[in-house]
């Protein structure tokens, strides 16, 4: 009997919510105007769609609509925040950038690029749960620091970072703080004022919206912070991110944020139950497995599991009905064990025996029960091979 496919890779991307798709459809058809053309009805309808979406995105973050800049996703938002602040700050003499060892490549690589240009980049270590060291933050953030960039939640192990505490330290020294919240938005309630961040990146496709659209929250709006655009061209998004807006995607992003705002608390509880039951089930079948990251301070949907002695790719090949991620995600197409797991002190060998289960809104308890059973079966099969 072939088993139905089960999608458990929701940190990589989520399926588009049918309500999001429905909200987008008119903007692929009847409403085709360019929102920059306010002089005719088509332009005005498109602009209305964009501005309504901007309000919905802002509401989810506790921000004001004027503080939202639409981008092509979190990769672009991270680049804009890091390169944009660094370039402006260099003129004021601040040359230190502080980030963490477990950031996404779209934070680490812009920082590396700035290091090659003469900025001083300091990388904060994490503990064995993947949580950034506040002591190290206290030691390296100083008056020379232009920007601190720390993620809200880790994409591989789900660890939640002490963003508010790090913001507090940054503020003492007049440094700006950016947070890559791509994995947190929609999964946990968050508020930019509570966290005290100046910039925050998010991406629609991580919260049941379309791919290729995201936003950068800029405290006070572009113009309030020393932020230079990466691209120059038209005056869209107040010149900080020029280019004709992707109206259908923006409308879908807005709808996804509105849905998230309405159900994030209940959904987090649902996902926590599914995840915790799954981990209990799996551990009762295979006692030697290890769950990585902090068991408490963790995204509700994420489970990073090491299967000692077995290659993660081989394990996944043995469960073809399960769609999961590995801990050795090869972003650059070279198989290099995860920098996140290694930063947590996990050996290369164990990192290459690690898989990531990331649960989503549309998963059921039954699917997770099948996943636990199948993974345990495949593991024992491979150990005996
Ligand atoms: N940051 C984090 C933490 C992520 O998980 C991802 C997506 N894998 C990104 C940034 C990049 O987001 P996008 O796909 O929207 O460019």
Short mmCIF file of C-alpha atoms and ligand atoms in Angstrom, two decimals:
data_model
loop_
_atom_site.label_atom_id
_atom_site.label_comp_id
_atom_site.label_asym_id
_atom_site.label_seq_id
_atom_site.Cartn_x
_atom_site.Cartn_y
_atom_site.Cartn_z
CA UNK A 1 0.00 0.00 0.00
CA UNK A 2 1.41 3.41 -0.84
CA UNK A 3 1.02 5.97 1.85
CA UNK A 4 -0.29 9.47 1.30
CA UNK A 5 2.33 12.21 1.32
CA UNK A 6 2.77 14.11 4.57
CA UNK A 7 4.30 17.58 4.46
CA UNK A 8 6.37 18.36 7.54
CA UNK A 9 8.77 20.98 6.17
CA UNK A 10 6.84 24.10 7.12
CA UNK A 11 9.97 26.02 8.17
CA UNK A 12 11.22 25.74 4.59
CA UNK A 13 7.93 27.07 3.31
CA UNK A 14 4.23 26.75 4.03
CA UNK A 15 1.39 25.90 1.68
CA UNK A 16 -0.63 28.96 0.70
CA UNK A 17 -3.79 29.23 2.82
CA UNK A 18 -6.89 28.96 0.57
CA UNK A 19 -8.18 32.23 2.11
CA UNK A 20 -4.96 33.92 0.99
CA UNK A 21 -5.31 32.57 -2.53
CA UNK A 22 -8.91 33.80 -2.70
CA UNK A 23 -7.91 37.30 -1.58
CA UNK A 24 -5.18 37.44 -4.25
CA UNK A 25 -7.22 36.28 -7.25
CA UNK A 26 -8.96 39.60 -8.13
CA UNK A 27 -5.54 41.24 -8.25
CA UNK A 28 -4.42 38.85 -11.01
CA UNK A 29 -7.58 39.74 -12.98
CA UNK A 30 -9.91 42.69 -12.56
CA UNK A 31 -7.44 44.87 -10.66
CA UNK A 32 -4.29 45.19 -12.73
CA UNK A 33 -3.33 48.85 -12.20
CA UNK A 34 0.02 50.14 -11.05
CA UNK A 35 -0.44 51.49 -7.53
CA UNK A 36 1.90 54.37 -8.36
CA UNK A 37 -0.72 55.74 -10.82
CA UNK A 38 -3.20 57.40 -8.49
CA UNK A 39 -4.76 59.44 -11.27
CA UNK A 40 -7.04 56.67 -12.54
CA UNK A 41 -9.35 54.10 -11.04
CA UNK A 42 -7.17 51.06 -11.80
CA UNK A 43 -4.18 52.63 -10.06
CA UNK A 44 -6.28 53.70 -7.12
CA UNK A 45 -7.80 50.21 -6.65
CA UNK A 46 -4.36 48.64 -6.72
CA UNK A 47 -3.04 51.24 -4.25
CA UNK A 48 -6.00 50.55 -1.99
CA UNK A 49 -5.17 46.83 -2.01
CA UNK A 50 -1.53 47.58 -1.15
CA UNK A 51 -2.36 50.02 1.65
CA UNK A 52 -4.89 47.66 3.23
CA UNK A 53 -2.22 44.95 3.17
CA UNK A 54 0.31 47.33 4.70
CA UNK A 55 -2.09 47.94 7.60
CA UNK A 56 -2.56 44.19 8.11
CA UNK A 57 1.18 43.47 8.10
CA UNK A 58 1.79 46.36 10.51
CA UNK A 59 -0.98 45.17 12.88
CA UNK A 60 0.57 41.73 13.23
CA UNK A 61 3.81 43.36 14.44
CA UNK A 62 2.27 46.11 16.57
CA UNK A 63 3.75 48.63 14.11
CA UNK A 64 2.34 51.57 12.13
CA UNK A 65 1.60 51.09 8.41
CA UNK A 66 4.14 53.77 7.44
CA UNK A 67 6.85 51.65 9.08
CA UNK A 68 6.38 48.74 6.64
CA UNK A 69 8.55 48.52 3.49
CA UNK A 70 7.58 45.73 1.08
CA UNK A 71 10.46 43.63 -0.26
CA UNK A 72 10.84 40.31 -2.08
CA UNK A 73 11.19 38.37 1.19
CA UNK A 74 13.36 38.01 4.25
CA UNK A 75 16.59 37.57 2.26
CA UNK A 76 16.11 40.99 0.70
CA UNK A 77 14.92 42.54 3.97
CA UNK A 78 18.00 41.24 5.79
CA UNK A 79 20.31 42.59 3.08
CA UNK A 80 18.57 45.96 3.05
CA UNK A 81 18.70 46.29 6.83
CA UNK A 82 22.33 45.20 7.24
CA UNK A 83 23.90 46.79 4.18
CA UNK A 84 21.65 49.85 4.36
CA UNK A 85 22.44 50.66 7.98
CA UNK A 86 26.16 49.85 7.66
CA UNK A 87 26.64 52.09 4.62
CA UNK A 88 24.91 55.01 6.31
CA UNK A 89 26.69 54.42 9.63
CA UNK A 90 30.15 54.31 8.07
CA UNK A 91 29.74 58.02 7.41
CA UNK A 92 29.11 58.62 11.13
CA UNK A 93 32.20 56.61 12.03
CA UNK A 94 30.60 53.47 13.55
CA UNK A 95 32.22 50.41 12.04
CA UNK A 96 31.26 47.43 14.18
CA UNK A 97 28.49 44.98 13.23
CA UNK A 98 27.42 42.35 15.76
CA UNK A 99 25.53 39.20 14.79
CA UNK A 100 25.19 35.59 15.97
CA UNK A 101 26.62 32.26 14.88
CA UNK A 102 23.20 30.74 14.18
CA UNK A 103 21.84 33.36 11.77
CA UNK A 104 20.48 32.51 8.36
CA UNK A 105 22.93 32.89 5.47
CA UNK A 106 21.05 35.99 4.33
CA UNK A 107 22.34 37.68 7.49
CA UNK A 108 25.77 36.03 7.72
CA UNK A 109 26.79 36.64 4.10
CA UNK A 110 25.95 40.39 4.02
CA UNK A 111 27.97 40.66 7.25
CA UNK A 112 30.88 38.81 5.63
CA UNK A 113 30.65 41.16 2.66
CA UNK A 114 30.84 44.16 4.99
CA UNK A 115 33.82 42.59 6.78
CA UNK A 116 35.61 42.38 3.43
CA UNK A 117 34.89 46.10 2.99
CA UNK A 118 36.56 46.97 6.29
CA UNK A 119 33.73 46.71 8.84
CA UNK A 120 34.52 44.89 12.05
CA UNK A 121 32.09 41.97 12.32
CA UNK A 122 31.70 40.22 15.68
CA UNK A 123 29.84 36.91 15.82
CA UNK A 124 28.15 36.03 19.12
CA UNK A 125 28.40 32.38 20.17
CA UNK A 126 25.42 30.30 21.28
CA UNK A 127 25.11 27.75 24.07
CA UNK A 128 24.31 24.06 23.55
CA UNK A 129 20.60 24.95 23.24
CA UNK A 130 21.31 27.36 20.39
CA UNK A 131 20.66 30.45 22.48
CA UNK A 132 22.80 33.56 22.05
CA UNK A 133 25.07 34.41 24.98
CA UNK A 134 24.00 37.66 26.68
CA UNK A 135 27.39 37.85 28.39
CA UNK A 136 29.11 37.86 25.02
CA UNK A 137 26.63 40.51 23.79
CA UNK A 138 27.51 42.71 26.79
CA UNK A 139 31.18 42.30 25.97
CA UNK A 140 31.15 43.10 22.26
CA UNK A 141 28.41 45.73 21.81
CA UNK A 142 30.06 49.14 22.29
CA UNK A 143 29.98 52.80 21.16
CA UNK A 144 31.54 51.79 17.85
CA UNK A 145 28.65 49.41 17.06
CA UNK A 146 26.44 50.49 14.17
CA UNK A 147 24.11 47.51 14.13
CA UNK A 148 23.29 44.36 16.05
CA UNK A 149 21.46 41.70 14.01
CA UNK A 150 19.97 38.79 15.93
CA UNK A 151 17.25 36.42 14.76
CA UNK A 152 13.99 35.91 16.65
CA UNK A 153 13.82 32.15 16.17
CA UNK A 154 16.16 29.66 14.61
CA UNK A 155 14.95 27.94 11.44
CA UNK A 156 16.68 24.62 12.19
CA UNK A 157 16.17 24.01 15.90
CA UNK A 158 13.53 26.64 16.72
CA UNK A 159 15.44 28.24 19.62
CA UNK A 160 13.99 31.62 20.60
CA UNK A 161 16.58 34.34 21.11
CA UNK A 162 16.54 36.95 23.91
CA UNK A 163 15.81 39.77 21.45
CA UNK A 164 14.42 42.24 24.02
CA UNK A 165 17.46 41.81 26.28
CA UNK A 166 19.88 42.26 23.39
CA UNK A 167 17.94 45.37 22.22
CA UNK A 168 18.37 46.81 25.69
CA UNK A 169 22.15 46.38 25.52
CA UNK A 170 22.29 47.83 21.98
CA UNK A 171 20.27 50.86 23.05
CA UNK A 172 22.67 51.64 25.91
CA UNK A 173 25.40 52.18 23.31
CA UNK A 174 23.30 53.93 20.69
CA UNK A 175 23.56 50.96 18.33
CA UNK A 176 20.60 50.02 16.11
CA UNK A 177 19.09 46.54 16.34
CA UNK A 178 17.76 44.40 13.52
CA UNK A 179 15.88 41.16 14.02
CA UNK A 180 15.39 38.47 11.37
CA UNK A 181 11.95 37.28 12.45
CA UNK A 182 11.22 35.20 9.32
CA UNK A 183 10.60 32.07 11.41
CA UNK A 184 8.82 33.74 14.33
CA UNK A 185 6.17 35.88 12.64
CA UNK A 186 2.86 34.04 12.61
CA UNK A 187 4.17 31.26 14.90
CA UNK A 188 4.41 33.26 18.13
CA UNK A 189 2.82 36.59 19.11
CA UNK A 190 5.31 39.42 18.77
CA UNK A 191 5.43 43.17 19.16
CA UNK A 192 8.22 45.37 17.80
CA UNK A 193 7.87 47.80 20.73
CA UNK A 194 8.08 45.08 23.38
CA UNK A 195 11.20 43.78 21.69
CA UNK A 196 12.59 47.29 21.22
CA UNK A 197 13.89 46.57 17.72
CA UNK A 198 14.64 49.20 15.07
CA UNK A 199 14.34 46.90 12.07
CA UNK A 200 12.64 43.52 11.62
CA UNK A 201 12.49 41.19 8.62
CA UNK A 202 9.61 38.92 7.71
CA UNK A 203 8.51 36.77 4.80
CA UNK A 204 5.01 35.87 3.60
CA UNK A 205 5.74 32.30 2.55
CA UNK A 206 6.62 31.28 6.11
CA UNK A 207 3.10 32.15 7.26
CA UNK A 208 0.86 30.60 4.59
CA UNK A 209 1.26 33.51 2.17
CA UNK A 210 2.80 33.59 -1.32
CA UNK A 211 6.52 33.24 -2.04
CA UNK A 212 8.73 36.14 -3.13
CA UNK A 213 7.14 38.79 -0.94
CA UNK A 214 8.12 40.06 2.48
CA UNK A 215 8.71 43.23 4.41
CA UNK A 216 11.18 45.18 6.47
CA UNK A 217 9.79 46.99 9.50
CA UNK A 218 11.67 50.28 9.93
CA UNK A 219 11.04 52.09 13.21
CA UNK A 220 9.55 55.50 12.45
CA UNK A 221 9.50 54.64 8.72
CA UNK A 222 12.21 55.09 6.08
CA UNK A 223 13.78 58.48 6.70
CA UNK A 224 13.60 58.12 10.48
CA UNK A 225 16.67 55.86 10.55
CA UNK A 226 20.01 56.24 8.74
CA UNK A 227 19.20 53.58 6.14
CA UNK A 228 20.47 53.63 2.57
CA UNK A 229 18.68 51.78 -0.23
CA UNK A 230 20.45 48.83 -1.84
CA UNK A 231 18.74 49.49 -5.19
CA UNK A 232 18.05 52.90 -6.65
CA UNK A 233 15.46 53.68 -9.28
CA UNK A 234 11.85 54.74 -8.87
CA UNK A 235 10.46 56.34 -5.76
CA UNK A 236 8.32 53.40 -4.58
CA UNK A 237 8.34 52.55 -0.88
CA UNK A 238 9.62 56.07 -0.25
CA UNK A 239 12.72 55.38 -2.32
CA UNK A 240 14.08 52.80 0.09
CA UNK A 241 12.98 49.88 -2.11
CA UNK A 242 12.17 51.13 -5.59
CA UNK A 243 10.43 49.00 -8.21
CA UNK A 244 6.81 48.41 -9.24
CA UNK A 245 5.01 46.68 -6.40
CA UNK A 246 3.92 43.04 -6.70
CA UNK A 247 0.30 43.85 -5.91
CA UNK A 248 -1.28 40.34 -5.82
CA UNK A 249 1.52 39.03 -3.61
CA UNK A 250 1.28 42.03 -1.28
CA UNK A 251 -2.48 41.53 -0.96
CA UNK A 252 -1.93 37.83 -0.17
CA UNK A 253 0.75 38.71 2.37
CA UNK A 254 -1.69 41.12 4.06
CA UNK A 255 -4.38 38.43 4.21
CA UNK A 256 -1.90 35.91 5.65
CA UNK A 257 -0.98 38.42 8.38
CA UNK A 258 -4.62 39.12 9.17
CA UNK A 259 -5.30 35.38 9.57
CA UNK A 260 -2.17 34.95 11.70
CA UNK A 261 -3.17 37.81 14.00
CA UNK A 262 -6.56 36.18 14.57
CA UNK A 263 -5.29 32.69 15.35
CA UNK A 264 -1.62 32.79 16.38
CA UNK A 265 -2.28 32.02 20.05
CA UNK A 266 -4.61 29.04 19.47
CA UNK A 267 -2.46 27.81 16.61
CA UNK A 268 0.71 27.92 18.73
CA UNK A 269 -1.06 25.78 21.35
CA UNK A 270 -2.25 23.33 18.66
CA UNK A 271 1.24 23.05 17.15
CA UNK A 272 2.87 22.60 20.57
CA UNK A 273 0.54 19.70 21.34
CA UNK A 274 1.19 18.03 17.98
CA UNK A 275 4.95 18.52 18.33
CA UNK A 276 5.23 17.39 21.94
CA UNK A 277 3.04 14.31 21.34
CA UNK A 278 5.12 13.47 18.27
CA UNK A 279 8.40 13.76 20.20
CA UNK A 280 7.02 11.63 23.06
CA UNK A 281 5.78 9.00 20.61
CA UNK A 282 9.09 8.89 18.74
CA UNK A 283 11.21 8.76 21.93
CA UNK A 284 9.08 5.94 23.30
CA UNK A 285 9.91 3.96 20.15
CA UNK A 286 13.63 4.93 20.01
CA UNK A 287 15.08 5.96 23.36
CA UNK A 288 18.51 6.86 22.00
CA UNK A 289 17.30 9.79 19.89
CA UNK A 290 18.26 13.33 20.88
CA UNK A 291 16.08 16.41 20.55
CA UNK A 292 18.22 19.48 19.83
CA UNK A 293 17.66 23.01 21.08
CA UNK A 294 15.89 24.35 24.14
CA UNK A 295 12.85 22.23 25.01
CA UNK A 296 10.98 25.25 26.39
CA UNK A 297 12.30 28.35 24.64
CA UNK A 298 11.51 26.98 21.23
CA UNK A 299 9.12 27.62 18.35
CA UNK A 300 5.94 25.59 18.90
CA UNK A 301 6.23 23.72 15.60
CA UNK A 302 9.89 22.75 15.34
CA UNK A 303 11.64 19.53 16.27
CA UNK A 304 15.30 18.90 15.45
CA UNK A 305 16.14 15.25 16.04
CA UNK A 306 19.47 13.42 15.91
CA UNK A 307 19.31 9.74 14.94
CA UNK A 308 22.77 8.54 16.11
CA UNK A 309 24.70 6.36 13.70
CA UNK A 310 22.48 6.92 10.69
CA UNK A 311 22.89 9.38 7.83
CA UNK A 312 19.97 11.82 7.71
CA UNK A 313 19.75 11.69 3.91
CA UNK A 314 19.57 7.87 4.01
CA UNK A 315 16.87 8.09 6.69
CA UNK A 316 14.78 10.47 4.56
CA UNK A 317 15.19 8.22 1.50
CA UNK A 318 13.63 5.45 3.59
CA UNK A 319 10.52 7.49 4.39
CA UNK A 320 9.56 8.74 0.92
CA UNK A 321 6.02 9.61 2.03
CA UNK A 322 7.39 12.12 4.57
CA UNK A 323 8.56 15.54 3.39
CA UNK A 324 11.10 16.73 5.97
CA UNK A 325 14.29 18.78 6.15
CA UNK A 326 17.74 17.65 7.19
CA UNK A 327 20.04 19.40 9.63
CA UNK A 328 22.66 19.52 6.94
CA UNK A 329 20.66 21.66 4.53
CA UNK A 330 22.94 22.33 1.61
CA UNK A 331 22.14 25.92 0.79
CA UNK A 332 25.11 26.32 -1.53
CA UNK A 333 24.75 22.84 -3.01
CA UNK A 334 27.83 21.67 -1.15
CA UNK A 335 27.00 19.18 1.54
CA UNK A 336 28.29 20.92 4.64
CA UNK A 337 26.79 19.95 7.99
CA UNK A 338 24.64 22.71 9.44
CA UNK A 339 26.55 25.69 10.83
CA UNK A 340 23.74 26.06 13.39
CA UNK A 341 24.15 22.56 14.85
CA UNK A 342 27.94 22.92 14.83
CA UNK A 343 27.71 26.29 16.63
CA UNK A 344 25.72 24.45 19.33
CA UNK A 345 28.64 22.08 19.82
CA UNK A 346 27.07 19.15 17.97
CA UNK A 347 29.70 17.07 16.14
CA UNK A 348 29.77 17.00 12.34
CA UNK A 349 28.83 13.35 12.52
CA UNK A 350 25.76 13.97 14.68
CA UNK A 351 24.83 17.04 12.61
CA UNK A 352 24.75 14.81 9.53
CA UNK A 353 22.44 12.42 11.43
CA UNK A 354 19.91 15.16 12.19
CA UNK A 355 16.52 15.83 10.65
CA UNK A 356 14.09 18.70 11.13
CA UNK A 357 10.37 18.18 11.51
CA UNK A 358 8.49 21.45 11.16
CA UNK A 359 4.75 21.18 11.67
CA UNK A 360 2.15 23.49 10.18
CA UNK A 361 -1.45 24.68 10.35
CA UNK A 362 -2.71 21.92 8.05
CA UNK A 363 -1.08 18.95 9.77
CA UNK A 364 -3.09 16.51 11.89
CA UNK A 365 -2.35 14.31 14.90
CA UNK A 366 -2.83 11.26 12.67
CA UNK A 367 -0.13 12.46 10.26
CA UNK A 368 2.31 12.98 13.14
CA UNK A 369 1.55 9.48 14.47
CA UNK A 370 2.37 8.01 11.05
CA UNK A 371 5.56 10.10 10.92
CA UNK A 372 6.76 8.85 14.31
CA UNK A 373 6.07 5.23 13.41
CA UNK A 374 7.69 5.49 9.97
CA UNK A 375 10.82 7.24 11.25
CA UNK A 376 11.33 4.67 14.01
CA UNK A 377 10.86 1.78 11.54
CA UNK A 378 13.27 3.31 9.02
CA UNK A 379 15.86 3.99 11.73
CA UNK A 380 15.91 0.38 12.96
CA UNK A 381 16.01 -0.87 9.38
CA UNK A 382 19.07 1.29 8.63
CA UNK A 383 20.85 0.36 11.86
CA UNK A 384 20.51 -3.32 10.94
CA UNK A 385 21.62 -2.81 7.33
N1 LIG B 1 15.77 34.06 7.63
C1 LIG B 1 15.37 32.89 8.14
C2 LIG B 1 15.56 32.62 9.60
C3 LIG B 1 14.80 31.93 7.31
O1 LIG B 1 14.42 30.75 7.81
C4 LIG B 1 14.64 32.21 5.93
C5 LIG B 1 14.02 31.20 4.99
N2 LIG B 1 14.64 29.95 4.99
C6 LIG B 1 15.06 33.46 5.45
C7 LIG B 1 15.63 34.34 6.33
C8 LIG B 1 14.94 33.82 4.00
O2 LIG B 1 13.62 34.13 3.67
P1 LIG B 1 13.12 34.26 2.18
O3 LIG B 1 12.89 32.88 1.71
O4 LIG B 1 11.86 35.05 2.28
O5 LIG B 1 14.15 35.00 1.41
#
